[in-house]
Coordinates of N, CA and C in Angstrom, one line a residue:
G1 N -35.2 -32.1 -16.1 CA -34.6 -33.4 -15.9 C -33.1 -33.4 -16.0
N2 N -32.5 -34.5 -16.0 CA -31.1 -34.7 -16.1 C -30.8 -35.3 -17.5
S3 N -29.6 -34.9 -18.0 CA -29.1 -35.5 -19.2 C -27.6 -35.7 -19.1
T4 N -27.2 -36.8 -19.8 CA -25.8 -37.1 -19.8 C -25.3 -37.2 -21.2
M5 N -24.1 -36.6 -21.5 CA -23.6 -36.6 -22.8 C -22.1 -37.1 -22.7
V6 N -21.8 -38.0 -23.6 CA -20.4 -38.5 -23.7 C -19.9 -38.1 -25.1
G7 N -18.8 -37.4 -25.1 CA -18.2 -37.0 -26.4 C -18.2 -35.5 -26.4
T8 N -18.2 -34.9 -27.6 CA -18.1 -33.5 -27.8 C -19.4 -32.8 -28.2
L9 N -19.7 -31.7 -27.6 CA -20.9 -30.9 -28.0 C -20.4 -29.8 -28.8
T10 N -20.9 -29.6 -30.0 CA -20.6 -28.6 -30.9 C -21.8 -27.7 -31.1
V11 N -21.6 -26.4 -31.0 CA -22.6 -25.4 -31.2 C -22.2 -24.5 -32.4
G12 N -22.9 -24.6 -33.5 CA -22.5 -23.8 -34.6 C -21.4 -24.5 -35.4
V13 N -21.1 -23.9 -36.6 CA -20.1 -24.5 -37.5 C -19.1 -23.4 -37.8
D14 N -17.8 -23.7 -37.6 CA -16.7 -22.7 -37.9 C -17.0 -21.4 -37.2
D15 N -17.0 -20.3 -37.9 CA -17.2 -19.0 -37.2 C -18.7 -18.5 -37.4
T16 N -19.6 -19.4 -37.6 CA -21.0 -19.0 -37.7 C -21.8 -19.6 -36.6
G17 N -21.2 -19.8 -35.4 CA -21.9 -20.4 -34.3 C -22.9 -19.4 -33.6
H18 N -23.3 -19.8 -32.4 CA -24.3 -19.0 -31.7 C -23.9 -18.9 -30.3
D19 N -24.4 -17.9 -29.6 CA -24.1 -17.7 -28.1 C -24.6 -18.9 -27.3
V20 N -23.9 -19.2 -26.3 CA -24.4 -20.2 -25.3 C -24.5 -19.6 -24.0
K21 N -25.7 -19.8 -23.3 CA -25.9 -19.2 -22.0 C -26.5 -20.2 -21.1
F22 N -25.9 -20.2 -19.9 CA -26.3 -21.1 -18.8 C -26.9 -20.3 -17.7
F23 N -28.1 -20.7 -17.2 CA -28.7 -20.0 -16.1 C -28.6 -20.7 -14.8
G24 N -28.4 -20.0 -13.7 CA -28.4 -20.6 -12.4 C -29.8 -21.0 -11.9
A25 N -29.9 -21.8 -10.9 CA -31.2 -22.3 -10.4 C -32.0 -21.2 -9.6
T26 N -31.3 -20.5 -8.8 CA -32.0 -19.6 -7.9 C -31.4 -18.1 -7.9
A27 N -30.2 -17.9 -8.2 CA -29.6 -16.6 -8.0 C -30.1 -15.6 -9.1
T28 N -30.4 -14.4 -8.6 CA -30.8 -13.4 -9.6 C -29.6 -12.9 -10.3
N29 N -29.7 -12.8 -11.6 CA -28.6 -12.5 -12.5 C -27.5 -13.5 -12.4
G30 N -27.8 -14.7 -12.1 CA -26.8 -15.8 -12.0 C -26.8 -16.5 -13.3
Y31 N -25.8 -16.3 -14.2 CA -25.7 -16.9 -15.5 C -24.3 -16.9 -16.0
M32 N -24.0 -17.7 -17.0 CA -22.7 -17.7 -17.7 C -23.0 -17.7 -19.2
L33 N -22.4 -16.8 -19.8 CA -22.7 -16.6 -21.3 C -21.3 -16.6 -22.0
W34 N -21.3 -17.4 -23.1 CA -20.2 -17.3 -24.1 C -20.8 -16.6 -25.3
D35 N -20.2 -15.4 -25.5 CA -20.6 -14.5 -26.6 C -19.7 -14.9 -27.8
E36 N -20.4 -15.5 -28.8 CA -19.6 -16.0 -30.0 C -19.0 -14.9 -30.8
S37 N -19.7 -13.8 -30.9 CA -19.3 -12.7 -31.8 C -18.0 -12.0 -31.3
T38 N -17.7 -12.0 -30.0 CA -16.5 -11.4 -29.5 C -15.6 -12.4 -28.8
D39 N -16.0 -13.7 -28.7 CA -15.3 -14.7 -28.0 C -15.1 -14.4 -26.5
D40 N -16.1 -13.8 -25.9 CA -16.0 -13.4 -24.5 C -16.8 -14.4 -23.6
L41 N -16.3 -14.6 -22.4 CA -17.0 -15.4 -21.4 C -17.5 -14.5 -20.4
I42 N -18.8 -14.3 -20.2 CA -19.4 -13.3 -19.3 C -20.2 -14.0 -18.2
L43 N -20.0 -13.5 -17.0 CA -20.8 -14.0 -15.9 C -21.7 -12.9 -15.4
G44 N -22.9 -13.3 -14.9 CA -23.8 -12.3 -14.3 C -23.3 -11.7 -13.1
S45 N -24.0 -10.6 -12.6 CA -23.5 -9.8 -11.5 C -23.5 -10.6 -10.2
A46 N -24.3 -11.6 -10.1 CA -24.3 -12.4 -8.9 C -23.3 -13.6 -8.9
S47 N -22.6 -13.7 -10.0 CA -21.7 -14.9 -10.2 C -20.4 -14.7 -9.5
K48 N -19.8 -15.8 -9.0 CA -18.5 -15.8 -8.4 C -17.7 -16.9 -9.0
I49 N -16.4 -16.7 -9.1 CA -15.5 -17.8 -9.7 C -14.6 -18.3 -8.5
G50 N -14.7 -19.6 -8.3 CA -13.8 -20.2 -7.3 C -12.8 -21.1 -8.0
I51 N -11.5 -20.8 -7.7 CA -10.4 -21.7 -8.2 C -9.8 -22.3 -7.0
G52 N -9.9 -23.6 -6.8 CA -9.3 -24.2 -5.7 C -10.2 -24.1 -4.5
T53 N -11.4 -23.6 -4.6 CA -12.4 -23.5 -3.5 C -13.8 -23.7 -4.1
T54 N -14.6 -24.4 -3.3 CA -16.0 -24.6 -3.7 C -17.0 -23.6 -3.1
A55 N -16.4 -22.6 -2.3 CA -17.2 -21.6 -1.7 C -16.6 -20.2 -1.9
P56 N -16.5 -19.7 -3.1 CA -15.9 -18.4 -3.4 C -16.6 -17.3 -2.6
E57 N -15.9 -16.4 -2.0 CA -16.4 -15.3 -1.2 C -16.5 -14.0 -2.0
Y58 N -15.7 -13.9 -3.1 CA -15.7 -12.7 -3.9 C -15.9 -13.1 -5.3
A59 N -15.9 -12.0 -6.2 CA -16.1 -12.3 -7.6 C -15.0 -13.2 -8.2
L60 N -13.8 -13.2 -7.6 CA -12.8 -14.1 -8.0 C -12.1 -14.5 -6.7
H61 N -12.1 -15.8 -6.4 CA -11.5 -16.3 -5.2 C -10.6 -17.5 -5.5
I62 N -9.3 -17.3 -5.3 CA -8.3 -18.4 -5.6 C -7.8 -18.9 -4.2
G63 N -7.9 -20.2 -4.0 CA -7.5 -20.8 -2.8 C -6.7 -22.1 -3.0
G64 N -6.0 -22.4 -1.9 CA -5.2 -23.7 -2.0 C -4.5 -24.0 -0.7
D65 N -4.3 -25.2 -0.4 CA -3.7 -25.6 0.9 C -2.2 -25.6 0.8
S66 N -1.6 -25.5 -0.4 CA -0.1 -25.5 -0.6 C 0.3 -24.2 -1.3
G67 N -0.5 -23.2 -1.2 CA -0.1 -21.9 -1.9 C -1.2 -21.6 -2.9
A68 N -1.4 -20.3 -3.1 CA -2.4 -19.8 -4.1 C -1.7 -18.6 -4.8
D69 N -1.2 -18.9 -6.0 CA -0.5 -17.8 -6.8 C -1.3 -17.4 -8.0
A70 N -1.1 -16.2 -8.4 CA -1.7 -15.7 -9.6 C -0.6 -15.0 -10.5
M71 N -0.7 -15.3 -11.8 CA 0.4 -14.7 -12.7 C -0.3 -13.9 -13.8
I72 N 0.3 -12.8 -14.1 CA -0.2 -12.0 -15.2 C 1.1 -11.8 -16.1
Q73 N 1.0 -12.4 -17.3 CA 2.2 -12.4 -18.2 C 1.9 -11.7 -19.5
S74 N 2.9 -11.0 -20.0 CA 2.8 -10.3 -21.3 C 4.1 -10.7 -22.1
S75 N 3.9 -11.1 -23.3 CA 5.0 -11.4 -24.2 C 4.9 -10.6 -25.4
N76 N 5.8 -9.6 -25.6 CA 5.7 -8.7 -26.7 C 7.1 -8.0 -26.8
N77 N 7.4 -7.6 -28.0 CA 8.7 -7.1 -28.3 C 8.8 -5.5 -28.1
T78 N 7.7 -4.9 -27.8 CA 7.7 -3.5 -27.6 C 7.9 -3.1 -26.2
D79 N 8.6 -1.9 -25.9 CA 8.9 -1.5 -24.6 C 7.6 -1.0 -23.8
T80 N 6.6 -0.6 -24.5 CA 5.4 -0.1 -23.9 C 4.3 -1.1 -23.5
T81 N 4.6 -2.4 -23.8 CA 3.6 -3.4 -23.5 C 4.1 -4.2 -22.4
S82 N 3.3 -4.4 -21.4 CA 3.7 -5.2 -20.2 C 2.5 -5.8 -19.5
A83 N 2.7 -6.6 -18.5 CA 1.6 -7.1 -17.7 C 1.2 -6.0 -16.7
R84 N -0.1 -5.7 -16.5 CA -0.5 -4.6 -15.7 C -1.7 -5.0 -14.9
L85 N -1.9 -4.3 -13.7 CA -3.0 -4.5 -12.9 C -3.7 -3.1 -12.7
F86 N -5.0 -3.0 -13.0 CA -5.7 -1.8 -13.0 C -6.7 -1.7 -11.8
F87 N -6.8 -0.6 -11.2 CA -7.9 -0.3 -10.2 C -8.7 0.9 -10.8
R88 N -10.0 0.8 -11.1 CA -10.8 1.9 -11.6 C -11.9 2.2 -10.7
K89 N -12.2 3.5 -10.5 CA -13.3 3.9 -9.6 C -14.0 5.1 -10.2
S90 N -15.3 5.1 -10.1 CA -16.1 6.2 -10.6 C -17.3 6.3 -9.6
G91 N -18.0 7.4 -9.7 CA -19.3 7.5 -9.1 C -20.4 7.0 -10.1
G92 N -21.6 7.1 -9.8 CA -22.7 6.6 -10.7 C -22.7 5.1 -10.9
T93 N -22.8 4.7 -12.1 CA -22.9 3.3 -12.5 C -21.9 3.0 -13.5
M94 N -21.7 1.7 -13.9 CA -20.8 1.3 -14.9 C -21.3 1.9 -16.3
A95 N -22.6 1.9 -16.5 CA -23.1 2.4 -17.7 C -23.1 3.9 -17.8
S96 N -23.2 4.6 -16.6 CA -23.2 6.1 -16.6 C -22.3 6.5 -15.5
P97 N -20.9 6.5 -15.7 CA -20.0 6.9 -14.6 C -20.0 8.4 -14.4
T98 N -19.8 8.8 -13.1 CA -19.7 10.2 -12.7 C -18.3 10.4 -12.1
I99 N -18.0 11.7 -11.9 CA -16.7 12.0 -11.4 C -16.5 11.6 -9.9
V100 N -15.3 11.3 -9.5 CA -15.0 11.0 -8.1 C -14.7 12.3 -7.4
A101 N -14.4 12.2 -6.1 CA -14.3 13.4 -5.2 C -12.9 13.4 -4.5
D102 N -12.6 14.5 -4.0 CA -11.3 14.6 -3.2 C -11.4 13.6 -2.0
N103 N -10.2 13.0 -1.8 CA -10.1 12.0 -0.7 C -10.8 10.7 -0.9
E104 N -11.4 10.5 -2.1 CA -12.1 9.3 -2.3 C -11.1 8.1 -2.5
L105 N -11.5 6.9 -1.9 CA -10.7 5.7 -2.0 C -10.9 5.2 -3.4
I106 N -9.8 5.0 -4.2 CA -9.8 4.5 -5.5 C -9.5 3.0 -5.6
G107 N -8.6 2.5 -4.8 CA -8.3 1.1 -4.8 C -7.3 0.8 -3.6
S108 N -7.2 -0.5 -3.3 CA -6.3 -0.9 -2.2 C -5.8 -2.3 -2.3
I109 N -4.7 -2.6 -1.7 CA -4.1 -3.9 -1.6 C -4.1 -4.3 -0.2
L110 N -4.8 -5.3 0.3 CA -4.9 -5.6 1.7 C -4.3 -7.0 2.0
G111 N -3.6 -7.0 3.2 CA -3.1 -8.3 3.7 C -3.8 -8.7 4.9
Y112 N -4.4 -9.9 4.8 CA -5.2 -10.5 5.9 C -4.5 -11.8 6.4
A113 N -4.5 -12.1 7.7 CA -3.9 -13.3 8.2 C -4.9 -13.9 9.3
Y114 N -4.8 -15.2 9.5 CA -5.6 -15.9 10.4 C -5.0 -15.8 11.8
D115 N -5.7 -15.3 12.8 CA -5.1 -15.1 14.1 C -5.3 -16.2 15.1
G116 N -5.9 -17.4 14.6 CA -6.2 -18.5 15.4 C -7.7 -18.5 15.7
N117 N -8.4 -17.4 15.5 CA -9.8 -17.4 15.7 C -10.6 -16.8 14.5
S118 N -10.0 -15.8 13.9 CA -10.7 -15.2 12.7 C -9.6 -14.5 11.8
W119 N -10.1 -14.1 10.7 CA -9.2 -13.4 9.8 C -9.1 -11.9 10.2
G120 N -7.9 -11.4 10.2 CA -7.7 -10.0 10.6 C -6.7 -9.3 9.7
S121 N -6.8 -8.0 9.6 CA -5.9 -7.2 8.7 C -4.6 -6.9 9.4
M122 N -3.5 -6.9 8.6 CA -2.1 -6.7 9.1 C -1.4 -5.7 8.3
A123 N -1.7 -5.4 7.1 CA -1.0 -4.4 6.3 C -1.9 -4.0 5.1
S124 N -1.7 -2.8 4.5 CA -2.4 -2.5 3.3 C -1.7 -1.3 2.6
M125 N -1.9 -1.2 1.3 CA -1.5 -0.1 0.5 C -2.7 0.5 -0.1
V126 N -3.0 1.8 0.0 CA -4.2 2.4 -0.4 C -3.9 3.5 -1.4
F127 N -4.8 3.6 -2.4 CA -4.8 4.7 -3.4 C -5.9 5.6 -3.2
D128 N -5.7 6.9 -3.0 CA -6.7 7.9 -2.7 C -6.6 9.1 -3.7
M129 N -7.7 9.8 -3.9 CA -7.6 11.1 -4.5 C -7.0 12.0 -3.5
D130 N -6.2 13.0 -4.1 CA -5.4 13.9 -3.2 C -5.7 15.3 -3.6
G131 N -6.9 15.6 -4.0 CA -7.3 17.0 -4.4 C -8.6 16.9 -5.2
T132 N -9.1 18.0 -5.6 CA -10.4 18.1 -6.3 C -10.1 17.7 -7.8
P133 N -10.7 16.6 -8.3 CA -10.5 16.1 -9.6 C -11.2 16.9 -10.7
G134 N -10.8 16.8 -11.9 CA -11.5 17.4 -13.0 C -11.0 16.7 -14.3
D135 N -11.6 17.2 -15.4 CA -11.2 16.6 -16.7 C -9.7 16.8 -17.0
G136 N -8.9 15.8 -17.1 CA -7.5 15.9 -17.2 C -6.7 16.2 -16.0
D137 N -7.4 16.1 -14.8 CA -6.8 16.5 -13.5 C -7.1 15.5 -12.5
L138 N -6.3 14.6 -12.2 CA -6.5 13.5 -11.2 C -5.4 13.4 -10.2
P139 N -5.3 14.3 -9.2 CA -4.2 14.3 -8.2 C -4.4 13.0 -7.3
G140 N -3.4 12.3 -7.1 CA -3.5 11.0 -6.3 C -2.4 10.9 -5.3
R141 N -2.7 10.1 -4.3 CA -1.7 9.8 -3.3 C -1.7 8.3 -2.9
I142 N -0.6 7.8 -2.4 CA -0.5 6.4 -1.9 C -0.2 6.4 -0.4
E143 N -1.0 5.6 0.3 CA -0.8 5.5 1.8 C -0.4 4.1 2.1
F144 N 0.5 3.9 3.1 CA 0.9 2.6 3.5 C 0.5 2.4 5.0
Y145 N -0.1 1.3 5.3 CA -0.6 1.0 6.7 C 0.0 -0.3 7.2
T146 N 0.2 -0.4 8.5 CA 0.5 -1.7 9.1 C -0.2 -1.7 10.5
A147 N -0.3 -2.9 11.0 CA -0.9 -3.1 12.4 C 0.3 -3.3 13.3
A148 N 0.2 -2.6 14.5 CA 1.3 -2.8 15.5 C 1.2 -4.1 16.2
D149 N 2.3 -4.5 16.9 CA 2.3 -5.7 17.6 C 1.2 -5.7 18.7
G150 N 0.4 -6.7 18.8 CA -0.7 -6.7 19.7 C -2.0 -6.1 19.2
S151 N -2.1 -5.8 17.9 CA -3.3 -5.2 17.4 C -3.6 -5.7 16.0
E152 N -4.8 -5.6 15.6 CA -5.2 -5.8 14.2 C -5.8 -4.6 13.6
S153 N -5.6 -3.4 14.2 CA -6.1 -2.1 13.7 C -4.9 -1.5 12.9
L154 N -5.2 -1.1 11.7 CA -4.2 -0.5 10.8 C -3.9 0.9 11.1
S155 N -2.7 1.3 11.1 CA -2.3 2.7 11.3 C -1.4 3.2 10.1
E156 N -1.6 4.4 9.7 CA -0.8 4.9 8.6 C 0.6 5.1 9.0
R157 N 1.6 4.6 8.2 CA 3.0 4.8 8.5 C 3.7 5.7 7.6
M158 N 3.2 5.7 6.3 CA 3.9 6.5 5.3 C 2.9 6.9 4.2
R159 N 3.1 8.0 3.6 CA 2.3 8.4 2.4 C 3.1 9.2 1.4
I160 N 2.8 9.1 0.1 CA 3.3 9.9 -0.9 C 2.2 10.7 -1.5
T161 N 2.4 12.0 -1.4 CA 1.3 12.9 -1.8 C 1.3 13.2 -3.3
S162 N 0.3 13.9 -3.8 CA 0.2 14.3 -5.2 C 1.4 15.2 -5.6
A163 N 1.9 15.9 -4.6 CA 3.1 16.8 -4.9 C 4.4 16.1 -4.9
G164 N 4.4 14.8 -4.7 CA 5.6 14.0 -4.6 C 6.3 14.1 -3.3
R165 N 5.6 14.6 -2.2 CA 6.2 14.7 -0.9 C 6.0 13.4 -0.2
V166 N 7.0 12.9 0.6 CA 6.9 11.7 1.4 C 6.8 12.1 2.9
G167 N 5.8 11.5 3.5 CA 5.6 11.8 4.9 C 5.7 10.5 5.7
I168 N 6.6 10.4 6.7 CA 6.7 9.2 7.6 C 6.3 9.7 9.0
G169 N 5.3 9.2 9.6 CA 4.8 9.7 10.9 C 4.0 11.0 10.8
T170 N 3.7 11.4 9.6 CA 2.8 12.6 9.4 C 2.0 12.4 8.1
N171 N 0.8 12.9 8.1 CA -0.1 12.8 6.9 C -0.2 14.1 6.2
D172 N 0.7 15.0 6.5 CA 0.7 16.3 5.8 C 2.2 16.8 5.7
P173 N 3.0 16.1 4.9 CA 4.4 16.5 4.8 C 4.5 17.9 4.1
G174 N 5.3 18.7 4.7 CA 5.5 20.1 4.2 C 6.7 20.2 3.3
L175 N 7.6 19.2 3.3 CA 8.8 19.2 2.5 C 8.9 17.9 1.7
L176 N 9.9 17.8 0.8 CA 10.0 16.6 0.0 C 10.1 15.3 0.8
L177 N 10.7 15.4 2.0 CA 10.7 14.3 2.9 C 10.6 14.8 4.3
E178 N 9.5 14.4 5.0 CA 9.3 14.8 6.4 C 9.1 13.6 7.3
V179 N 9.9 13.5 8.3 CA 9.8 12.4 9.2 C 9.5 12.9 10.6
N180 N 8.5 12.4 11.2 CA 8.1 12.8 12.6 C 8.2 11.6 13.5
G181 N 9.1 11.6 14.4 CA 9.2 10.5 15.4 C 8.2 10.7 16.5
T182 N 7.9 9.6 17.2 CA 6.9 9.6 18.3 C 7.6 9.3 19.6
S183 N 8.9 9.2 19.7 CA 9.6 9.0 20.9 C 10.9 9.6 20.9
T184 N 11.7 9.4 21.9 CA 13.1 10.0 22.0 C 14.1 9.2 21.2
G185 N 13.7 8.2 20.6 CA 14.6 7.3 19.8 C 15.1 8.0 18.6
G186 N 16.1 7.4 17.9 CA 16.6 8.0 16.7 C 15.6 7.9 15.6
I187 N 15.7 8.7 14.6 CA 14.8 8.7 13.4 C 15.5 8.3 12.1
L188 N 16.9 8.2 12.1 CA 17.6 7.8 11.0 C 18.9 7.2 11.4
R189 N 19.2 6.0 10.9 CA 20.4 5.3 11.2 C 21.1 4.8 9.9
I190 N 22.4 5.1 9.8 CA 23.2 4.6 8.7 C 24.3 3.8 9.2
R191 N 24.4 2.6 8.7 CA 25.5 1.7 9.2 C 26.0 0.9 8.0
N192 N 27.2 0.4 8.2 CA 27.8 -0.6 7.2 C 27.6 -2.0 7.7
A193 N 28.4 -2.9 7.1 CA 28.2 -4.3 7.5 C 28.6 -4.6 9.0
D194 N 29.6 -3.8 9.5 CA 30.0 -3.9 10.9 C 29.0 -3.0 11.7
T195 N 28.1 -3.7 12.4 CA 27.1 -2.9 13.2 C 27.7 -2.0 14.3
S196 N 28.9 -2.3 14.6 CA 29.5 -1.4 15.7 C 30.0 -0.1 15.1
D197 N 30.0 0.1 13.8 CA 30.4 1.3 13.1 C 29.2 1.9 12.4
Q198 N 28.5 2.8 13.0 CA 27.3 3.3 12.5 C 27.1 4.8 12.8
G199 N 26.3 5.4 12.0 CA 26.0 6.8 12.3 C 24.5 6.9 12.6
E200 N 24.1 7.9 13.4 CA 22.7 8.0 13.8 C 22.3 9.5 13.9
I201 N 21.2 9.8 13.4 CA 20.6 11.2 13.6 C 19.4 11.0 14.5
R202 N 19.5 11.8 15.6 CA 18.5 11.6 16.7 C 18.0 13.0 17.1
Q203 N 16.7 13.1 17.3 CA 16.1 14.3 17.8 C 15.6 14.0 19.2
I204 N 16.0 14.7 20.2 CA 15.6 14.4 21.6 C 15.0 15.7 22.2
G205 N 13.8 15.6 22.7 CA 13.2 16.8 23.3 C 13.6 17.0 24.8
I206 N 14.9 17.0 25.1 CA 15.4 17.2 26.5 C 16.3 18.5 26.5
D207 N 16.1 19.4 27.5 CA 16.9 20.6 27.5 C 16.7 21.4 26.3
G208 N 15.5 21.5 25.8 CA 15.2 22.2 24.6 C 15.1 21.3 23.4
D209 N 15.2 21.8 22.2 CA 15.1 21.0 21.0 C 16.5 20.5 20.6
R210 N 16.7 19.2 20.8 CA 18.1 18.7 20.6 C 18.1 17.9 19.4
F211 N 19.2 18.1 18.6 CA 19.5 17.3 17.4 C 20.9 16.8 17.5
R212 N 21.0 15.4 17.5 CA 22.3 14.8 17.7 C 22.7 14.1 16.4
I213 N 23.9 14.1 16.1 CA 24.5 13.2 15.1 C 25.7 12.6 15.6
G214 N 25.9 11.2 15.5 CA 27.0 10.6 16.1 C 27.2 9.2 15.5
S215 N 28.3 8.5 16.1 CA 28.6 7.2 15.6 C 28.3 6.1 16.6
S216 N 27.5 6.5 17.6 CA 27.2 5.5 18.6 C 25.7 5.4 18.7
D217 N 25.2 4.2 19.0 CA 23.7 3.9 19.1 C 23.1 4.8 20.2
Q218 N 23.6 4.7 21.4 CA 23.0 5.4 22.5 C 23.7 6.7 22.9
N219 N 25.0 6.9 22.5 CA 25.7 8.0 22.9 C 26.4 8.7 21.7
P220 N 25.6 9.5 21.0 CA 26.2 10.3 19.8 C 27.4 11.1 20.2
T221 N 28.4 11.2 19.3 CA 29.6 11.8 19.7 C 29.5 13.3 19.8
W222 N 28.6 13.9 19.0 CA 28.4 15.4 19.2 C 27.0 15.7 19.0
A223 N 26.6 16.9 19.5 CA 25.2 17.3 19.4 C 25.1 18.8 19.2
C224 N 24.0 19.2 18.6 CA 23.7 20.6 18.4 C 22.3 20.8 18.7
Y225 N 22.0 21.7 19.7 CA 20.6 21.9 20.0 C 20.4 23.2 20.7
A226 N 19.1 23.7 20.6 CA 18.7 25.0 21.1 C 18.5 24.8 22.6
T227 N 18.8 25.8 23.4 CA 18.7 25.8 24.9 C 17.9 27.1 25.3
S228 N 17.5 27.0 26.5 CA 16.8 28.2 27.1 C 17.2 28.4 28.5
G229 N 16.7 29.4 29.2 CA 17.1 29.7 30.5 C 18.4 30.5 30.6
A230 N 19.3 30.2 31.5 CA 20.5 30.9 31.7 C 21.4 30.8 30.5
S231 N 21.3 29.8 29.7 CA 22.2 29.5 28.6 C 21.4 29.5 27.3
T232 N 20.6 30.5 27.1 CA 19.8 30.6 25.9 C 20.7 30.7 24.7
G233 N 20.4 29.9 23.6 CA 21.2 30.0 22.4 C 21.3 28.7 21.8
I234 N 22.4 28.5 21.0 CA 22.6 27.2 20.3 C 23.9 26.6 20.9
R235 N 23.7 25.3 21.3 CA 24.8 24.7 22.1 C 25.4 23.6 21.2
F236 N 26.7 23.5 21.2 CA 27.5 22.4 20.6 C 28.2 21.7 21.7
A237 N 28.1 20.3 21.6 CA 28.6 19.5 22.7 C 29.3 18.3 22.2
I238 N 30.4 17.9 22.8 CA 31.1 16.7 22.5 C 30.7 15.7 23.6
H239 N 30.4 14.5 23.2 CA 29.9 13.4 24.1 C 31.1 12.4 24.4
D240 N 31.3 12.1 25.6 CA 32.4 11.2 26.0 C 31.9 9.8 26.3
G241 N 30.6 9.5 26.0 CA 30.1 8.2 26.3 C 29.2 8.2 27.5
T242 N 29.3 9.2 28.4 CA 28.4 9.2 29.5 C 27.7 10.6 29.7
A243 N 28.3 11.7 29.2 CA 27.7 13.0 29.3 C 28.3 13.9 28.3
D244 N 27.6 15.1 28.0 CA 28.1 16.1 27.1 C 29.3 16.7 27.7
R245 N 30.4 16.9 27.0 CA 31.6 17.6 27.4 C 32.0 18.7 26.4
S246 N 32.9 19.5 26.8 CA 33.4 20.6 25.9 C 32.3 21.4 25.3
D247 N 31.4 21.9 26.1 CA 30.2 22.7 25.6 C 30.7 24.0 25.0
T248 N 30.0 24.4 23.9 CA 30.2 25.7 23.3 C 28.8 26.3 23.0
Y249 N 28.6 27.5 23.5 CA 27.3 28.2 23.3 C 27.5 29.3 22.3
L250 N 26.5 29.5 21.4 CA 26.4 30.7 20.5 C 25.2 31.5 20.8

């Protein structure tokens, strides 16, 4: 039946109280427990918490029409204490965890947006194992993904490997920083506040393997690249804004 109470409900006296447990009507393992001995609030495996929503989709769902923020705060005078966010992953079960495997997904941060018809992914940051793990040995990597214009499919853009190598445009960087371009455009641009005064490093696969460095967006002032055919060797060229001039071959 139903009951109504006005006022305060007290369970136990001082620190000698008892646990309080609420059971759901239909859900298996749907319950809420306050454990007096540890002052813990425990929800069953089927339970979901909704803050700002009456239809939570996940274990914790925070929603709002004017913003939905979450804050983790730590107030302590020691340098080693701070607010932290943990992702933990194992095989097996929570009661009996087992070791993870190479390339296993450990955690991720996902960005979803509404496209006018449904929710779709637009960016993510992923934490993966980056080698065979063992006791005291957990090599990891971080991968960064975005969706291109006109798509909701994520593509990897950058990764940091367990060796500390950064790959942009490649998932297997062989050096501390490896950048692989996918077009004849520049791969690195350095400029100051005056955008007309800038430097650019550009690799172009025309007339051999070409590597340009210059102070112009489209017309680098000088170039160094390998050539083949009648002029096999290394070519140095000065650019006058329309074509290479003052060529020198080695």
